[in-house]
Amino acid sequence: MIKVVFRSVLKDYVPGKTEQVMLDYKPGLTIRAILEQYGLQPGHIGLVLVDGQARDLNCTLHDGAIIELYPIFGGG
Amino acid sequence: MSFTGKILKVDLSSREIKIEEQPESFYRRYQGGHGVGLYYLLKETKLNVEALEPENPLIFAPGLLTGLRAPAVPRYIVMSKSPLTGALGKSEAGGYWGPELKKAGFDALVITGSSKTPVYLSIQDNQVEIKDAEHLWGLETGPVQEKLRKELGEKGTQVAQIGPAGENGVLYANIVNNLAHFNGRNGLGAVMGAKKLKAIAVRGSGKLEAKNEDRLKEIFRWTAGHVKEHPLSSMLHEHGTPAGIKTVNAQGGLPTNNFELGVFEEAEQLASEEYSLKPKGCYACPVVCKRVVEVNEDDIVVDKMYGGPEYETLAALGSNCGIGDLKTVAKVNEICNRNTLDTISLGVTISFAMKCFEEGIIGPEDTDGMELKFGNKDILIPLVEKIIKREGIGDILSRGSKKAAENFGPESEKYLVESKGQEAPMHDPRVKTGLGLQYALAVNGADHWFAQHDPFFAAEDGFGVIEMSAIGLTEAVDPLDTGMAKARLVYYTSVLNSAYDLLGVCMFGYAARSLIPLNLLLDQVVAATGWKTSWFELMKAGERALAMAREYNHRQDLDQDADKISGIFYRSLAKGPFSGKVTIEEKDFNKAVEKYYDLAGWEKDGGVSRNKLEDLGLDWLVQ
């Protein structure tokens, strides 16, 4: 299983607006594929953490990974 | 047309009021906003004038599109010599005042001289009067707006004004319209205060007619229909700028304890939406993103009339001072708004004093007995009140951090976070280096909207690269890059942002920060004016205004030495993912600054090359 945490306003894209979801692990699964599943565009994402480390959207995931997605931000 | 062809000129010393007419060719060249403002500032500023002297002009100029029923173009600029930096002062605000000035029949207001007694300016179409303001002087902004609307008309009277901080000469006092929209930076409220000008009340009965109203309506409808679909505009609408706190904290770049740490343990509390009400908007803007906060608790009451703390304020007065109590930050924001204080400069000036206190550079004997320690929320409100009144330590801090360092001694200087004397906004260049270039290069001191922000360009499928391909930016650039690619990104987007400021565009409505793409903005300029124009011409106009701004600073004797960032950014952060890593090397950074000069035709002596001035049709500035 993979845990995906939709931080801040990204949880609006999760049915029921829950912050955390568990997904079945499939070999070759990428963050980009997870975004597509939830209707998020790559430009929407400002930071991806995999097991606490910053990663890009093409990062291949391992079973048991914890992914945190943060929305893009710049200019307050 | 989207312009009226009339410039209102008011001399507060002689009480002379004049209207100057300008032909269409003037607007094609200088457009509106800072283009028009700079034209008059350069023509009418005497050499060696001090910011708070009567001879320093103060100019209000809405954008070229402002006042039309076009989406997210409500902005106007205020320009003058800044008392905080001694360089060009410029600051934009949204709200309703800019559109009203256009409806009253004026493209800009140029104020010179100063009054001996407090006055306000009443502009009711072409009836312009300088009126006595003794009864308003000393009042906070809410009561002033109420009284002026009673005097001049409840409906449609838009009031731009200063509160007591501007009257008292706090060097980072700002100007507010409709109680919650600020020309926030550069201390322009102090210039207004020195002129004894309390307020400018405007009411216009005219209507600006675009050449092609149907096309404007189509674009307005498209925008209104897509606000909630586009991820960036929907995020701004639903959650406002405070949504950025969690992202920036996770990135390790949330200014904390005077930019020493990039991570704040109480960030979640600051980002809470517990006290948020339905957001408010600006004139003709479907995005509607301005935060409104109300607190009604035994210990703290915050009035929703004055808006609410945005991202910059939450970080400047919150995490950057080590304070995580949202209610306290919201209350201080309200006090600032009632008194017209820039929350960014205020927050960083206080955090600087806190750092000096913690390092033993200053002690309780210097602070009227206050324990200026990070996280001490109890001192925040009394300290801000002292700053507004300029009493004791408040007087020293009312001049901003760079001047306060002259009092605290040279050992304090390494804790400054400023450029050209203006405190840095809440974006740490150590996690996005383009912001460092923005702070160093911005003509008005550390400014976070001199160009677009690095994260939007981090990947090829990011909104920055997708949207900015229209102006020739087609490659992703690493947020930590300090080479040619970053200099080019900052250069191109600084020209774009300059063009935005000419038109009255709000960054929260347009690419790359929001939904409206560049082609639709161009369509609006064509629809508004009927000109056969192009992005080439709009970018040239943006470049022209930047060159004029640079020339203004050159006349104030600023040169390459002014284009710096504080030493703190060459040191590593002490906490978070970037702790222990130096991400900006000074020599690389200075090379990137020079690369920008080369692209822009700027020279190390502070001026603009003769070739570039001639290219831009600014022959009148060739010396």
XYZ file of C-alpha atoms in Angstrom:
699
model
C 0.000 0.000 0.000
C 0.979 3.610 -0.540
C -0.145 6.481 1.658
C -0.866 9.766 -0.089
C -1.311 12.918 1.984
C -2.990 15.834 0.211
C -1.717 18.817 2.161
C -3.480 22.136 2.523
C -6.007 22.930 -0.194
C -5.220 19.834 -2.289
C -7.569 17.798 -0.150
C -10.398 19.599 -1.973
C -9.625 17.225 -4.862
C -10.143 14.082 -2.790
C -13.699 12.701 -2.595
C -15.000 13.560 0.873
C -12.151 16.103 1.204
C -10.125 13.711 3.317
C -6.477 14.540 3.703
C -5.063 11.016 3.541
C -5.807 8.102 1.223
C -4.329 4.619 0.938
C -3.702 3.289 -2.579
C -2.811 -0.206 -3.740
C 0.819 -0.484 -4.759
C 1.523 -1.309 -8.409
C 5.052 -1.629 -9.806
C 5.987 1.402 -11.912
C 3.422 3.661 -10.257
C 4.447 7.326 -10.458
C 3.259 10.463 -8.731
C 2.167 11.803 -12.085
C -0.270 8.877 -12.413
C -1.691 9.586 -8.954
C -2.270 13.232 -9.892
C -4.194 12.182 -12.996
C -6.357 9.892 -10.913
C -7.473 12.854 -8.769
C -7.833 15.396 -11.564
C -4.798 17.397 -10.518
C -2.507 19.043 -13.063
C 1.287 18.923 -12.679
C 1.392 22.731 -12.411
C -0.824 22.515 -9.385
C 1.888 20.895 -7.296
C 4.581 22.940 -5.597
C 6.299 20.249 -3.564
C 6.342 16.458 -3.444
C 7.816 14.650 -0.476
C 8.400 10.905 -0.641
C 9.276 9.512 2.776
C 10.098 13.078 3.819
C 12.469 13.808 0.908
C 11.711 16.245 -1.937
C 11.165 14.394 -5.228
C 9.938 15.207 -8.746
C 6.704 14.037 -10.330
C 8.388 11.242 -12.305
C 9.694 9.564 -9.185
C 8.853 5.845 -9.180
C 7.292 4.730 -5.950
C 8.017 1.750 -3.744
C 5.579 -0.281 -1.720
C 4.949 1.387 1.640
C 5.936 4.868 0.427
C 4.429 7.874 2.159
C 3.767 10.700 -0.298
C 2.949 14.256 0.708
C 1.682 16.640 -1.950
C 1.685 20.415 -1.409
C 0.059 23.018 -3.674
C 2.187 25.461 -5.638
C 2.686 28.879 -4.096
C 4.534 32.004 -5.014
C 3.788 35.649 -4.441
C 1.626 36.388 -1.432
C -11.365 54.472 -24.916
C -9.750 53.189 -21.759
C -8.144 56.546 -21.031
C -9.581 60.012 -20.584
C -6.675 62.101 -21.891
C -6.638 64.223 -18.743
C -4.114 64.481 -15.941
C -5.159 66.286 -12.755
C -2.426 68.403 -11.163
C -2.815 69.817 -7.672
C -0.285 72.044 -5.919
C -1.011 71.985 -2.199
C 1.324 74.935 -1.494
C -0.221 77.396 -3.950
C -3.624 75.629 -3.946
C -3.551 75.732 -7.727
C -5.541 73.035 -9.544
C -4.853 72.370 -13.224
C -5.893 69.837 -15.816
C -3.298 68.834 -18.387
C -4.347 67.090 -21.579
C -2.372 64.337 -23.269
C -2.789 62.936 -26.793
C -3.389 59.274 -27.649
C 0.272 58.878 -28.639
C 1.238 59.581 -24.997
C -0.810 56.583 -23.828
C 0.507 54.326 -26.559
C 4.009 55.079 -25.280
C 3.518 55.287 -21.502
C 0.202 53.403 -21.232
C -0.845 53.968 -17.614
C 0.201 53.086 -14.056
C 3.921 53.485 -13.523
C 4.559 54.526 -17.141
C 2.482 57.663 -16.712
C 3.680 58.058 -13.111
C 7.338 57.887 -14.094
C 6.852 60.351 -16.936
C 5.646 62.988 -14.483
C 8.039 61.996 -11.723
C 11.035 62.347 -14.031
C 9.766 65.630 -15.463
C 8.816 67.211 -12.142
C 11.283 65.949 -9.530
C 14.049 68.412 -8.754
C 17.524 67.000 -8.225
C 18.451 66.252 -4.604
C 14.908 66.595 -3.302
C 14.271 64.755 -0.022
C 11.281 62.445 0.193
C 9.448 64.389 2.879
C 10.063 67.830 1.371
C 7.132 69.645 -0.271
C 8.890 69.578 -3.668
C 8.723 65.758 -3.837
C 5.774 64.934 -6.147
C 3.260 62.265 -5.146
C 1.508 60.611 -8.064
C -1.548 58.363 -8.263
C -2.031 56.561 -11.581
C -4.513 53.790 -12.465
C -3.583 51.263 -15.143
C -4.470 51.678 -18.804
C -7.319 49.145 -18.520
C -8.445 50.143 -15.026
C -12.022 51.294 -14.830
C -13.267 49.162 -17.720
C -15.545 46.183 -17.148
C -12.535 43.974 -17.696
C -11.562 41.200 -15.267
C -8.904 41.689 -12.577
C -7.496 45.054 -13.715
C -8.488 47.275 -10.768
C -5.046 48.475 -9.822
C -3.487 51.888 -9.477
C 0.017 52.853 -8.526
C 1.287 55.492 -6.117
C 4.751 56.857 -6.880
C 7.127 59.286 -5.243
C 10.616 59.315 -3.814
C 10.507 56.800 -0.973
C 11.363 58.064 2.508
C 12.296 54.517 3.494
C 14.817 53.847 0.718
C 15.699 57.192 -0.854
C 15.080 55.428 -4.171
C 12.011 55.291 -6.383
C 8.892 54.665 -4.348
C 6.172 52.679 -6.078
C 3.363 50.591 -4.721
C 0.182 49.241 -6.321
C -3.219 48.590 -4.789
C -6.457 47.029 -5.961
C -9.838 47.878 -4.534
C -12.076 50.575 -5.964
C -10.263 53.904 -5.883
C -8.340 53.579 -9.178
C -11.434 52.773 -11.282
C -13.294 55.675 -9.633
C -10.563 58.195 -10.559
C -10.885 57.108 -14.190
C -14.672 57.438 -14.010
C -14.209 60.930 -12.600
C -12.317 61.704 -15.803
C -8.635 61.470 -14.884
C -5.831 59.107 -15.865
C -3.555 60.303 -13.092
C -3.315 62.714 -10.200
C -0.043 64.613 -9.687
C 0.302 66.262 -6.281
C 3.051 68.735 -5.519
C 3.765 71.103 -2.634
C 2.395 70.718 0.851
C -0.329 72.281 2.904
C 0.334 74.155 6.159
C -2.781 72.686 7.766
C -4.444 69.283 7.301
C -6.496 69.004 4.120
C -8.240 66.428 2.018
C -8.856 66.449 -1.678
C -12.382 66.049 -3.012
C -12.715 65.000 -6.656
C -16.317 64.820 -7.871
C -15.928 64.526 -11.624
C -14.277 67.772 -12.700
C -15.159 69.550 -9.457
C -11.916 69.392 -7.562
C -11.503 71.040 -4.179
C -8.876 71.182 -1.468
C -10.864 70.977 1.770
C -10.082 71.450 5.424
C -9.304 68.203 7.282
C -8.659 69.434 10.814
C -11.633 67.329 11.941
C -10.099 64.192 10.408
C -6.451 64.578 11.438
C -5.503 62.088 14.130
C -8.390 59.744 13.356
C -8.035 56.126 12.307
C -9.136 55.039 8.852
C -12.591 53.616 9.652
C -14.017 56.810 11.165
C -12.420 58.940 8.412
C -14.068 56.931 5.651
C -17.401 57.123 7.463
C -17.191 60.907 7.894
C -16.119 61.554 4.302
C -18.911 59.394 2.926
C -21.391 61.311 5.058
C -19.993 64.617 3.778
C -19.700 63.675 0.129
C -22.174 60.891 -0.505
C -22.590 57.443 0.968
C -22.733 55.728 -2.373
C -19.815 55.691 -4.719
C -17.390 57.871 -2.757
C -14.070 56.037 -2.739
C -11.533 57.148 -0.174
C -7.753 56.703 -0.322
C -6.232 57.881 2.928
C -3.588 57.673 5.602
C -4.035 56.839 9.273
C -2.016 58.144 12.230
C 1.159 56.252 11.192
C 1.301 58.320 7.993
C 0.561 61.544 9.846
C 3.328 60.803 12.346
C 5.901 60.060 9.668
C 6.516 56.350 10.229
C 8.790 55.658 7.266
C 6.870 52.549 6.219
C 3.387 54.028 6.563
C 1.135 53.089 3.673
C -2.003 54.309 1.906
C -5.333 52.480 2.026
C -8.518 52.582 -0.004
C -11.808 51.047 1.148
C -10.110 50.224 4.482
C -8.540 47.008 3.229
C -6.660 47.633 -0.038
C -3.144 48.951 0.405
C -0.440 50.715 -1.531
C 1.559 48.846 1.012
C 5.232 49.417 0.494
C 7.932 52.081 0.362
C 6.428 54.408 2.989
C 4.328 56.470 0.613
C 1.849 57.180 3.428
C 4.583 59.207 5.135
C 4.933 61.338 1.980
C 1.192 61.984 2.064
C 1.435 62.817 5.770
C 4.292 65.284 5.187
C 2.070 67.069 2.673
C -0.652 67.221 5.372
C -2.917 65.416 2.928
C -5.203 63.163 4.955
C -7.349 61.695 2.198
C -8.412 61.802 -1.427
C -12.122 61.199 -1.878
C -13.222 60.462 -5.426
C -16.608 60.061 -7.043
C -17.068 59.757 -10.789
C -20.252 59.627 -12.811
C -18.597 58.892 -16.142
C -18.291 55.534 -17.841
C -15.293 54.370 -19.772
C -16.264 52.836 -23.103
C -13.978 50.299 -24.690
C -13.649 50.377 -28.475
C -15.057 46.856 -28.507
C -17.272 46.350 -25.465
C -18.584 43.006 -26.778
C -15.133 41.428 -26.806
C -14.445 42.685 -23.285
C -17.721 41.202 -22.112
C -16.838 37.861 -23.701
C -13.506 37.785 -21.878
C -15.166 38.782 -18.615
C -17.677 35.951 -18.991
C -14.922 33.466 -19.863
C -13.006 34.488 -16.731
C -16.035 34.328 -14.443
C -16.871 30.913 -15.867
C -13.399 29.479 -15.327
C -12.424 30.927 -11.921
C -13.606 27.882 -10.030
C -12.223 25.416 -12.580
C -8.662 26.650 -12.766
C -6.597 25.202 -9.928
C -4.741 28.429 -9.135
C -7.662 30.862 -9.182
C -9.961 28.440 -7.367
C -7.316 28.040 -4.650
C -7.077 31.838 -4.305
C -10.858 32.162 -4.197
C -11.486 29.346 -1.743
C -8.534 29.776 0.596
C -6.731 33.036 -0.273
C -3.011 33.583 0.098
C -2.750 32.032 3.611
C -2.901 28.635 1.898
C 0.753 29.229 1.023
C 1.962 28.981 4.619
C 1.941 25.177 4.750
C 3.667 24.721 1.385
C 6.420 27.206 2.110
C 6.945 25.719 5.563
C 7.229 22.189 4.144
C 9.686 23.469 1.533
C 11.818 24.818 4.345
C 11.553 28.442 3.252
C 9.057 29.988 5.681
C 10.774 33.053 7.184
C 11.059 32.248 10.876
C 12.884 34.138 13.636
C 14.239 36.873 11.374
C 14.927 34.511 8.438
C 17.218 32.347 10.561
C 15.060 29.229 10.306
C 13.048 28.046 7.318
C 10.588 26.012 9.326
C 8.108 27.126 11.983
C 6.625 24.583 14.370
C 3.381 26.521 14.779
C 2.783 27.075 11.054
C -0.425 25.020 11.114
C -1.968 27.423 13.638
C -1.049 30.448 11.546
C -2.604 28.841 8.463
C -5.885 28.069 10.248
C -9.083 29.277 8.591
C -10.933 29.295 11.925
C -11.706 33.032 11.890
C -12.092 33.482 8.137
C -15.336 34.820 6.678
C -16.439 34.914 3.048
C -13.717 36.700 1.035
C -14.173 40.101 -0.576
C -12.998 41.266 -3.967
C -11.952 44.260 -5.998
C -13.672 46.213 -8.770
C -14.820 43.936 -11.604
C -12.819 40.956 -10.423
C -14.346 37.491 -10.511
C -11.481 35.925 -8.506
C -12.605 37.462 -5.160
C -9.619 36.504 -3.003
C -9.258 39.170 -0.291
C -9.321 37.622 3.129
C -11.786 38.792 5.787
C -11.306 37.785 9.405
C -13.468 38.320 12.456
C -12.607 37.412 16.049
C -15.092 37.876 18.882
C -13.505 36.387 21.953
C -13.088 37.521 25.544
C -9.415 38.399 25.143
C -9.342 39.637 21.527
C -11.836 41.242 19.158
C -10.867 41.758 15.498
C -13.104 43.936 13.317
C -13.902 42.413 9.923
C -14.155 45.913 8.400
C -10.366 45.989 8.008
C -9.973 42.707 6.087
C -7.685 40.038 7.434
C -4.037 38.956 7.475
C -2.754 37.675 4.154
C 0.225 35.356 3.679
C 2.778 38.162 3.905
C 1.378 39.431 7.202
C 0.994 35.972 8.743
C 4.654 35.272 8.037
C 6.077 38.751 8.758
C 4.333 39.274 12.097
C 3.854 35.572 12.849
C 6.556 33.028 12.043
C 9.246 35.623 11.408
C 8.730 36.932 14.949
C 8.324 33.369 16.255
C 4.649 33.997 17.018
C 2.101 31.306 16.184
C -0.976 32.817 17.790
C -3.305 33.642 14.906
C -5.588 35.841 16.995
C -2.682 38.091 18.022
C -1.427 38.360 14.445
C -4.947 39.126 13.200
C -5.311 41.841 15.858
C -1.970 43.438 14.986
C -2.973 43.313 11.313
C -6.169 45.188 12.202
C -4.194 47.796 14.192
C -1.825 48.241 11.221
C -4.744 48.630 8.847
C -6.517 51.188 11.028
C -3.289 53.188 11.290
C -1.832 52.443 7.806
C 1.385 50.555 8.485
C 3.117 48.195 6.046
C 2.978 44.824 7.813
C 6.018 43.459 5.931
C 8.438 46.229 6.889
C 6.933 46.331 10.374
C 7.339 42.569 10.900
C 10.909 42.450 9.652
C 11.907 45.553 11.597
C 10.540 43.946 14.770
C 12.159 40.574 14.020
C 15.474 42.383 13.460
C 15.127 44.098 16.856
C 14.240 40.738 18.443
C 17.361 39.143 16.984
C 19.497 42.041 18.253
C 17.902 41.647 21.691
C 18.527 37.897 21.776
C 22.159 38.431 20.747
C 22.638 41.004 23.515
C 23.296 43.847 21.072
C 20.446 45.755 22.671
C 18.927 45.221 26.103
C 15.853 46.172 28.115
C 17.376 49.607 28.703
C 17.080 50.207 24.936
C 13.571 48.807 24.556
C 11.651 50.665 27.249
C 11.896 47.500 29.309
C 10.248 45.226 26.763
C 11.544 41.682 26.368
C 11.950 41.584 22.604
C 12.304 37.831 22.348
C 11.103 35.631 19.508
C 7.713 34.222 20.361
C 6.846 36.870 22.969
C 3.384 37.700 21.678
C 2.560 39.896 24.662
C 4.890 42.692 23.541
C 3.630 42.832 19.969
C 0.581 45.084 20.404
C 2.220 47.606 22.816
C 5.315 47.756 20.599
C 3.287 48.453 17.447
C 1.381 51.186 19.292
C 4.704 52.791 20.287
C 5.860 52.641 16.660
C 2.690 54.353 15.440
C 3.174 57.117 18.032
C 6.973 57.118 17.535
C 7.629 56.884 21.257
C 10.868 55.534 22.773
C 11.990 52.322 21.027
C 8.991 52.848 18.750
C 10.607 55.980 17.308
C 13.793 54.095 16.433
C 11.838 51.236 14.846
C 9.532 53.661 13.001
C 12.432 54.424 10.634
C 12.796 50.814 9.442
C 15.463 48.238 10.213
C 18.367 49.724 8.239
C 18.141 53.073 10.022
C 17.534 51.286 13.349
C 20.857 49.460 12.800
C 22.585 52.848 12.895
C 21.289 53.156 16.479
C 22.011 49.567 17.459
C 25.613 49.608 16.226
C 27.603 47.905 13.436
C 27.419 44.437 14.990
C 23.674 44.460 14.331
C 24.099 44.869 10.566
C 24.640 41.185 9.852
C 21.052 40.526 10.940
C 19.478 42.968 8.482
C 17.181 41.510 5.829
C 16.655 44.272 3.267
C 17.539 45.662 -0.140
C 17.932 49.409 -0.742
C 16.698 49.864 2.818
C 13.356 48.116 2.332
C 12.712 44.987 4.365
C 12.439 41.722 2.406
C 9.024 40.140 1.843
C 8.235 36.613 3.007
C 9.974 34.649 0.259
C 13.393 33.275 1.130
C 15.793 33.471 -1.838
C 17.704 30.502 -0.434
C 14.923 28.191 -1.648
C 14.115 30.143 -4.846
C 17.056 32.193 -6.023
C 15.085 34.308 -8.492
C 13.590 36.103 -5.511
C 17.094 37.189 -4.535
C 17.551 38.721 -7.970
C 14.159 40.398 -7.630
C 15.103 41.887 -4.256
C 18.466 43.130 -5.521
C 17.279 44.484 -8.858
C 13.877 45.952 -8.011
C 14.115 49.703 -8.378
C 12.010 50.198 -5.251
C 13.949 47.919 -2.886
C 13.114 44.335 -1.910
C 9.940 43.597 -3.882
C 8.452 40.145 -4.400
C 6.530 41.047 -7.538
C 9.366 42.546 -9.585
C 9.221 39.316 -11.617
C 7.437 35.949 -11.566
C 8.307 33.307 -8.972
C 10.649 30.371 -9.593
C 8.369 27.460 -8.556
C 6.059 28.071 -11.514
C 9.003 27.365 -13.840
C 10.458 24.342 -12.065
C 9.028 21.823 -14.547
C 8.234 21.934 -18.264
C 4.585 21.158 -17.607
C 4.304 23.798 -14.869
C 2.006 26.766 -15.418
C 4.934 29.173 -15.791
C 6.547 27.435 -18.751
C 3.203 26.666 -20.400
C 1.859 30.222 -20.103
C 5.076 32.197 -20.598
C 5.995 30.440 -23.830
C 4.018 33.305 -25.421
C 6.871 35.666 -24.511
C 9.636 33.233 -25.385
C 10.243 31.398 -22.112
C 10.038 27.748 -23.061
C 12.423 26.005 -20.692
C 12.152 24.832 -17.114
C 14.637 26.423 -14.717
C 15.756 24.916 -11.418
C 14.556 27.064 -8.485
C 18.132 26.983 -7.119
C 19.876 27.918 -10.392
C 21.849 31.173 -10.343
C 23.153 31.089 -13.912
C 22.139 32.522 -17.260
C 18.812 30.665 -17.353
C 17.726 32.278 -14.085
C 18.893 35.748 -15.137
C 16.891 35.333 -18.362
C 13.795 34.131 -16.488
C 13.919 37.101 -14.120
C 14.616 39.538 -16.948
C 11.760 38.409 -19.208
C 9.241 38.177 -16.409
C 10.307 41.494 -14.868
C 9.503 43.082 -18.214
C 6.180 41.234 -18.242
C 5.322 42.314 -14.691
C 6.227 45.870 -15.612
C 3.774 45.614 -18.534
C 1.170 44.227 -16.117
C 1.651 47.281 -13.894
C 1.131 49.585 -16.875
C -2.224 47.977 -17.558
C -3.509 47.731 -13.967
C -3.323 43.942 -13.952
C -3.542 42.034 -10.681
C -1.101 39.116 -10.444
C -3.874 37.054 -8.827
C -5.951 37.219 -11.989
C -3.358 36.517 -14.657
C -0.758 33.945 -15.686
C 1.394 32.493 -14.285
C -0.075 33.003 -10.802
C -3.677 32.662 -11.919
C -6.035 31.828 -14.754
C -6.163 34.507 -17.476
C -3.636 33.723 -20.240
C -1.501 36.292 -22.025
C -3.423 36.068 -25.311
C -6.634 37.136 -23.564
C -4.864 40.081 -21.940
C -3.629 41.205 -25.348
C -7.182 40.859 -26.690
C -8.368 43.144 -23.897
C -5.844 45.845 -24.757
C -6.976 45.681 -28.397
C -10.648 45.737 -27.382
C -10.074 48.634 -24.981
C -8.053 50.877 -27.281
C -8.624 49.729 -30.828
C -4.849 49.692 -31.311
C -3.282 47.101 -33.606
C -0.894 46.109 -30.894
C 1.038 42.969 -30.012
C 2.958 41.362 -27.140
C 6.081 42.786 -28.756
C 4.775 46.323 -28.234
C 3.469 45.583 -24.714
C 6.803 44.082 -23.661
C 8.620 47.102 -25.101
C 6.337 49.352 -23.059
C 7.175 47.281 -19.963
C 10.870 47.585 -20.725
C 10.481 51.341 -21.254
C 8.951 51.817 -17.796
C 11.722 49.732 -16.199
C 14.359 51.855 -17.944
C 12.642 55.061 -16.765
C 12.585 53.720 -13.209
C 16.288 52.867 -13.410
C 17.024 56.367 -14.707
C 15.050 57.864 -11.823
C 17.244 55.971 -9.344
C 20.379 56.982 -11.243
C 19.381 60.595 -10.637
C 19.183 59.798 -6.927
C 22.851 58.649 -7.195
C 22.124 54.927 -6.899
C 24.527 52.591 -8.696
C 25.478 48.888 -8.750
C 26.235 48.975 -5.015
C 22.500 49.428 -4.393
C 21.646 46.174 -6.204
C 22.465 43.797 -3.355
C 20.829 41.321 -1.036
C 21.588 41.057 2.659
C 24.455 38.831 3.788
C 22.034 36.571 5.644
C 21.059 34.993 2.310
C 24.642 33.830 1.709
C 24.522 31.900 4.973
C 22.636 28.641 5.430
C 19.283 28.225 7.104
C 19.498 26.762 10.606
C 16.532 24.409 10.382
C 14.548 22.369 7.858
C 15.448 20.625 4.583
C 17.953 23.338 3.618
C 19.708 23.563 6.963
C 23.483 23.611 6.673
C 23.399 24.123 2.880
C 24.617 27.345 1.289
C 22.416 27.686 -1.804
C 23.550 31.138 -2.998
C 27.229 31.913 -3.518
C 27.851 35.656 -3.515
C 30.109 35.663 -6.575
C 27.598 33.616 -8.629
C 24.793 35.870 -7.510
C 26.647 39.037 -8.476
C 27.384 37.516 -11.905
C 23.652 36.841 -12.358
C 22.932 40.486 -11.490
C 25.388 41.569 -14.181
C 23.822 39.155 -16.681
C 20.509 40.859 -16.013
C 22.171 44.246 -16.628
C 23.479 42.972 -19.976
C 20.036 41.758 -21.032
C 18.340 44.977 -19.912
C 20.977 47.427 -21.182
C 21.577 48.624 -17.634
C 24.987 49.965 -16.643
C 27.031 49.520 -13.489
C 26.975 53.248 -12.792
C 23.245 52.918 -12.193
C 21.978 54.238 -15.521
C 20.642 52.745 -18.728
C 22.793 52.587 -21.864
C 22.304 55.213 -24.526
C 21.493 52.461 -27.052
C 18.737 51.057 -24.869
C 17.217 54.468 -24.162
C 17.165 55.210 -27.890
C 15.763 51.768 -28.659
C 12.879 52.529 -26.292
C 12.260 56.002 -27.673
C 13.496 57.618 -24.475
C 15.831 60.035 -26.206
C 14.703 62.738 -23.777
C 16.441 60.853 -20.988
C 19.813 60.634 -22.771
C 22.165 62.879 -20.806
